[in-house]
Amino acid sequence: MPPISVRFRRFVSLNTTIRLREGHIYVSLSDILEGAPDPVIRAIAHILLAKLYKKPIEPAHNHRYKRFASSAAVTRQTELIRSARGSKRYFGPEGRYYHLEEVFDTLNLRFFGGLLGRPNLTWSEHMAKRSLGHYDAAHNTIVVSRVFDRPSSPRYAIEYLLYHEMLHLKHPVRMNGVRRCVHSREFKAEERQFPQLKEALAFLKRL
Ligand SMILES: [Zn+2]
């Protein structure tokens, strides 16, 4: 096996390149892929090596990568806006009772096959009740209201909230003519698959 150098670069898209030069393999990956789950990285490695050595690409790897890319491409577009707008206040994922990254990872495995790239996750600054959660595409950040970080808040409530925002990652905003379609039919159908939807909505209503 030749020596391999891999580096992440600030590409404008989900770019990956592989080259063999003087017995040395050089791989460049978009920095968007830095946070990608292991199975996706493995799929990319497989695809790149298959291309380099002109071997067939396994459909499963191809599929895995495509699924990831279709959500991550959007993240990238918005990242450009993020860098243009500068940073925003960030309080971190660790709460007193819930850790947002732990909840995210659990949901990712349970509902998304572990394939969603994890965005920044942060608790809100205040006990906001008007905005319980939102996905900020420009900063690739999911913000969750601190009202959920207390023992009286059931886990299914915060799970539902995060699940909803994760669906926003998976189903980017589409244009329907001049209308922005935020919660598409597919989005809503998938949201209904959340097992404790009824209980969660009832709890949010009480809030
Ligand atoms: Zn929404």
Short mmCIF file of C-alpha atoms and ligand atoms in Angstrom, two decimals:
data_model
loop_
_atom_site.label_atom_id
_atom_site.label_comp_id
_atom_site.label_asym_id
_atom_site.label_seq_id
_atom_site.Cartn_x
_atom_site.Cartn_y
_atom_site.Cartn_z
CA MET A 1 0.00 0.00 0.00
CA PRO A 2 1.41 3.37 -0.95
CA PRO A 3 1.67 6.06 1.72
CA ILE A 4 -1.51 8.15 1.91
CA SER A 5 -1.86 11.81 2.85
CA VAL A 6 -5.32 13.05 3.66
CA ARG A 7 -6.27 16.60 4.34
CA PHE A 8 -9.40 18.63 4.79
CA ARG A 9 -9.66 21.79 2.75
CA ARG A 10 -12.02 24.67 2.54
CA PHE A 11 -13.78 23.73 -0.67
CA VAL A 12 -16.83 25.62 -1.85
CA SER A 13 -18.73 22.35 -2.34
CA LEU A 14 -18.61 18.78 -1.09
CA ASN A 15 -15.44 18.20 -3.03
CA THR A 16 -13.16 15.21 -2.76
CA THR A 17 -10.14 14.44 -4.89
CA ILE A 18 -7.68 11.60 -5.00
CA ARG A 19 -4.40 11.46 -6.90
CA LEU A 20 -1.52 9.07 -7.16
CA ARG A 21 1.76 10.90 -7.69
CA GLU A 22 5.18 9.33 -7.54
CA GLY A 23 3.93 6.37 -5.53
CA HIS A 24 2.11 8.55 -3.01
CA ILE A 25 -1.66 8.93 -2.67
CA TYR A 26 -3.01 12.41 -1.95
CA VAL A 27 -6.60 12.84 -0.81
CA SER A 28 -8.33 16.17 -0.32
CA LEU A 29 -11.68 16.28 1.41
CA SER A 30 -13.99 19.18 1.93
CA ASP A 31 -13.91 20.38 5.52
CA ILE A 32 -17.67 19.78 5.62
CA LEU A 33 -16.80 16.10 5.91
CA GLU A 34 -14.75 16.59 9.04
CA GLY A 35 -17.73 15.90 11.25
CA ALA A 36 -19.16 13.11 9.09
CA PRO A 37 -20.01 9.79 10.79
CA ASP A 38 -17.52 6.95 10.40
CA PRO A 39 -19.64 4.88 7.97
CA VAL A 40 -19.77 7.88 5.63
CA ILE A 41 -16.01 8.42 5.82
CA ARG A 42 -15.52 4.72 5.09
CA ALA A 43 -17.88 4.97 2.11
CA ILE A 44 -15.92 7.93 0.76
CA ALA A 45 -12.63 6.07 1.17
CA HIS A 46 -14.10 3.11 -0.70
CA ILE A 47 -15.42 5.28 -3.53
CA LEU A 48 -12.19 7.22 -3.94
CA LEU A 49 -9.99 4.13 -3.98
CA ALA A 50 -12.36 2.38 -6.38
CA LYS A 51 -12.12 5.36 -8.71
CA LEU A 52 -8.36 5.55 -8.45
CA TYR A 53 -7.90 1.87 -9.20
CA LYS A 54 -10.80 1.73 -11.67
CA LYS A 55 -12.72 -0.86 -9.68
CA PRO A 56 -16.50 -1.11 -9.36
CA ILE A 57 -18.06 0.93 -6.57
CA GLU A 58 -20.20 -1.03 -4.14
CA PRO A 59 -23.80 0.24 -4.35
CA ALA A 60 -24.19 0.27 -0.56
CA HIS A 61 -21.26 2.66 -0.18
CA ASN A 62 -22.48 4.81 -3.01
CA HIS A 63 -25.94 4.99 -1.49
CA ARG A 64 -24.64 5.84 1.96
CA TYR A 65 -22.53 8.67 0.63
CA LYS A 66 -25.32 10.08 -1.57
CA ARG A 67 -27.73 10.13 1.33
CA PHE A 68 -25.27 12.04 3.41
CA ALA A 69 -24.31 14.41 0.63
CA SER A 70 -27.86 15.41 -0.11
CA SER A 71 -28.23 16.81 3.37
CA ALA A 72 -24.71 18.12 3.82
CA ALA A 73 -24.66 20.08 0.59
CA VAL A 74 -27.21 22.41 2.04
CA THR A 75 -25.26 22.81 5.21
CA ARG A 76 -22.38 24.00 3.12
CA GLN A 77 -24.32 26.66 1.29
CA THR A 78 -25.40 28.10 4.56
CA GLU A 79 -21.92 27.89 5.95
CA LEU A 80 -20.88 30.49 3.44
CA ILE A 81 -23.48 32.78 4.87
CA ARG A 82 -22.28 31.92 8.34
CA SER A 83 -18.75 33.04 7.63
CA ALA A 84 -20.15 36.20 6.09
CA ARG A 85 -22.20 36.98 9.16
CA GLY A 86 -19.63 36.08 11.76
CA SER A 87 -20.17 34.08 14.88
CA LYS A 88 -23.07 34.12 17.24
CA ARG A 89 -23.51 33.46 20.93
CA TYR A 90 -23.12 29.86 21.80
CA PHE A 91 -23.93 28.32 25.17
CA GLY A 92 -22.99 24.76 24.43
CA PRO A 93 -24.80 21.41 24.46
CA GLU A 94 -24.27 20.49 28.08
CA GLY A 95 -27.24 21.22 30.29
CA ARG A 96 -27.88 20.42 33.93
CA TYR A 97 -30.10 17.41 33.12
CA TYR A 98 -29.74 16.74 29.43
CA HIS A 99 -26.78 16.74 27.12
CA LEU A 100 -27.97 17.75 23.66
CA GLU A 101 -25.23 15.84 21.86
CA GLU A 102 -26.16 12.65 23.66
CA VAL A 103 -29.83 13.10 22.76
CA PHE A 104 -28.90 13.94 19.17
CA ASP A 105 -26.68 10.88 18.77
CA THR A 106 -29.35 8.59 20.21
CA LEU A 107 -31.99 9.94 17.80
CA ASN A 108 -29.54 9.82 14.92
CA LEU A 109 -29.02 6.10 15.43
CA ARG A 110 -32.68 5.38 16.08
CA PHE A 111 -34.27 7.29 13.22
CA PHE A 112 -31.58 8.26 10.71
CA GLY A 113 -29.28 5.24 10.64
CA GLY A 114 -26.60 7.41 12.23
CA LEU A 115 -26.19 9.28 8.96
CA LEU A 116 -26.96 12.86 9.91
CA GLY A 117 -23.90 15.03 10.34
CA ARG A 118 -24.08 16.62 13.76
CA PRO A 119 -24.51 20.38 13.64
CA ASN A 120 -23.65 22.68 16.52
CA LEU A 121 -26.07 22.11 19.36
CA THR A 122 -26.71 24.67 22.03
CA TRP A 123 -29.09 25.50 24.81
CA SER A 124 -30.70 28.90 24.52
CA GLU A 125 -29.55 31.71 26.75
CA HIS A 126 -32.91 32.18 28.44
CA MET A 127 -35.87 30.02 29.40
CA ALA A 128 -37.50 30.93 26.10
CA LYS A 129 -41.09 29.76 25.73
CA ARG A 130 -41.96 31.43 22.48
CA SER A 131 -39.18 29.75 20.58
CA LEU A 132 -38.75 26.24 21.94
CA GLY A 133 -36.29 25.20 19.32
CA HIS A 134 -35.06 26.14 15.90
CA TYR A 135 -32.49 25.24 13.33
CA ASP A 136 -30.34 28.15 12.33
CA ALA A 137 -29.08 27.22 8.87
CA ALA A 138 -26.77 30.20 8.61
CA HIS A 139 -24.82 29.04 11.66
CA ASN A 140 -25.57 25.32 11.20
CA THR A 141 -26.82 25.32 14.77
CA ILE A 142 -29.79 23.79 16.52
CA VAL A 143 -30.88 25.92 19.46
CA VAL A 144 -33.07 24.37 22.15
CA SER A 145 -34.85 26.37 24.80
CA ARG A 146 -33.56 25.89 28.31
CA VAL A 147 -37.10 25.22 29.57
CA PHE A 148 -36.48 21.59 28.58
CA ASP A 149 -33.42 21.25 30.79
CA ARG A 150 -35.16 20.37 34.03
CA PRO A 151 -36.36 17.19 35.67
CA SER A 152 -40.04 17.98 35.12
CA SER A 153 -39.40 17.94 31.39
CA PRO A 154 -39.85 14.39 30.07
CA ARG A 155 -37.21 13.01 27.78
CA TYR A 156 -39.71 12.38 25.00
CA ALA A 157 -40.45 16.13 24.85
CA ILE A 158 -36.88 17.16 24.20
CA GLU A 159 -36.47 14.18 21.90
CA TYR A 160 -39.45 15.24 19.86
CA LEU A 161 -38.19 18.81 19.67
CA LEU A 162 -34.75 17.76 18.53
CA TYR A 163 -36.24 15.19 16.15
CA HIS A 164 -38.24 17.96 14.50
CA GLU A 165 -35.13 20.09 14.05
CA MET A 166 -33.20 17.10 12.73
CA LEU A 167 -35.87 16.66 10.08
CA HIS A 168 -35.06 20.21 9.04
CA LEU A 169 -31.48 19.07 8.47
CA LYS A 170 -32.70 16.16 6.42
CA HIS A 171 -35.36 18.07 4.47
CA PRO A 172 -33.92 21.43 3.50
CA VAL A 173 -36.24 24.31 2.66
CA ARG A 174 -37.54 23.99 -0.90
CA MET A 175 -38.94 26.64 -3.16
CA ASN A 176 -42.45 25.95 -4.40
CA GLY A 177 -42.65 28.65 -7.04
CA VAL A 178 -42.15 31.74 -4.90
CA ARG A 179 -43.29 30.01 -1.69
CA ARG A 180 -40.77 28.62 0.74
CA CYS A 181 -41.81 25.10 1.68
CA VAL A 182 -40.45 24.57 5.20
CA HIS A 183 -42.53 21.60 6.34
CA SER A 184 -43.03 19.56 3.19
CA ARG A 185 -45.35 16.60 2.91
CA GLU A 186 -42.41 14.20 3.35
CA PHE A 187 -41.28 16.17 6.39
CA LYS A 188 -44.69 15.89 8.02
CA ALA A 189 -45.05 12.22 7.17
CA GLU A 190 -41.73 11.51 8.81
CA GLU A 191 -42.57 13.61 11.82
CA ARG A 192 -45.66 11.47 12.42
CA GLN A 193 -43.39 8.47 12.84
CA PHE A 194 -42.19 9.79 16.18
CA PRO A 195 -43.63 7.25 18.65
CA GLN A 196 -44.67 9.68 21.42
CA LEU A 197 -45.84 12.48 19.17
CA LYS A 198 -49.16 12.91 20.96
CA GLU A 199 -47.66 13.09 24.44
CA ALA A 200 -44.94 15.43 23.25
CA LEU A 201 -47.34 17.86 21.58
CA ALA A 202 -49.53 17.83 24.67
CA PHE A 203 -46.55 18.69 26.83
CA LEU A 204 -45.49 21.56 24.54
CA LYS A 205 -49.01 22.90 24.67
CA ARG A 206 -48.92 22.95 28.47
CA LEU A 207 -45.68 24.91 28.34
ZN ZN B 1 -40.06 23.31 11.84
#
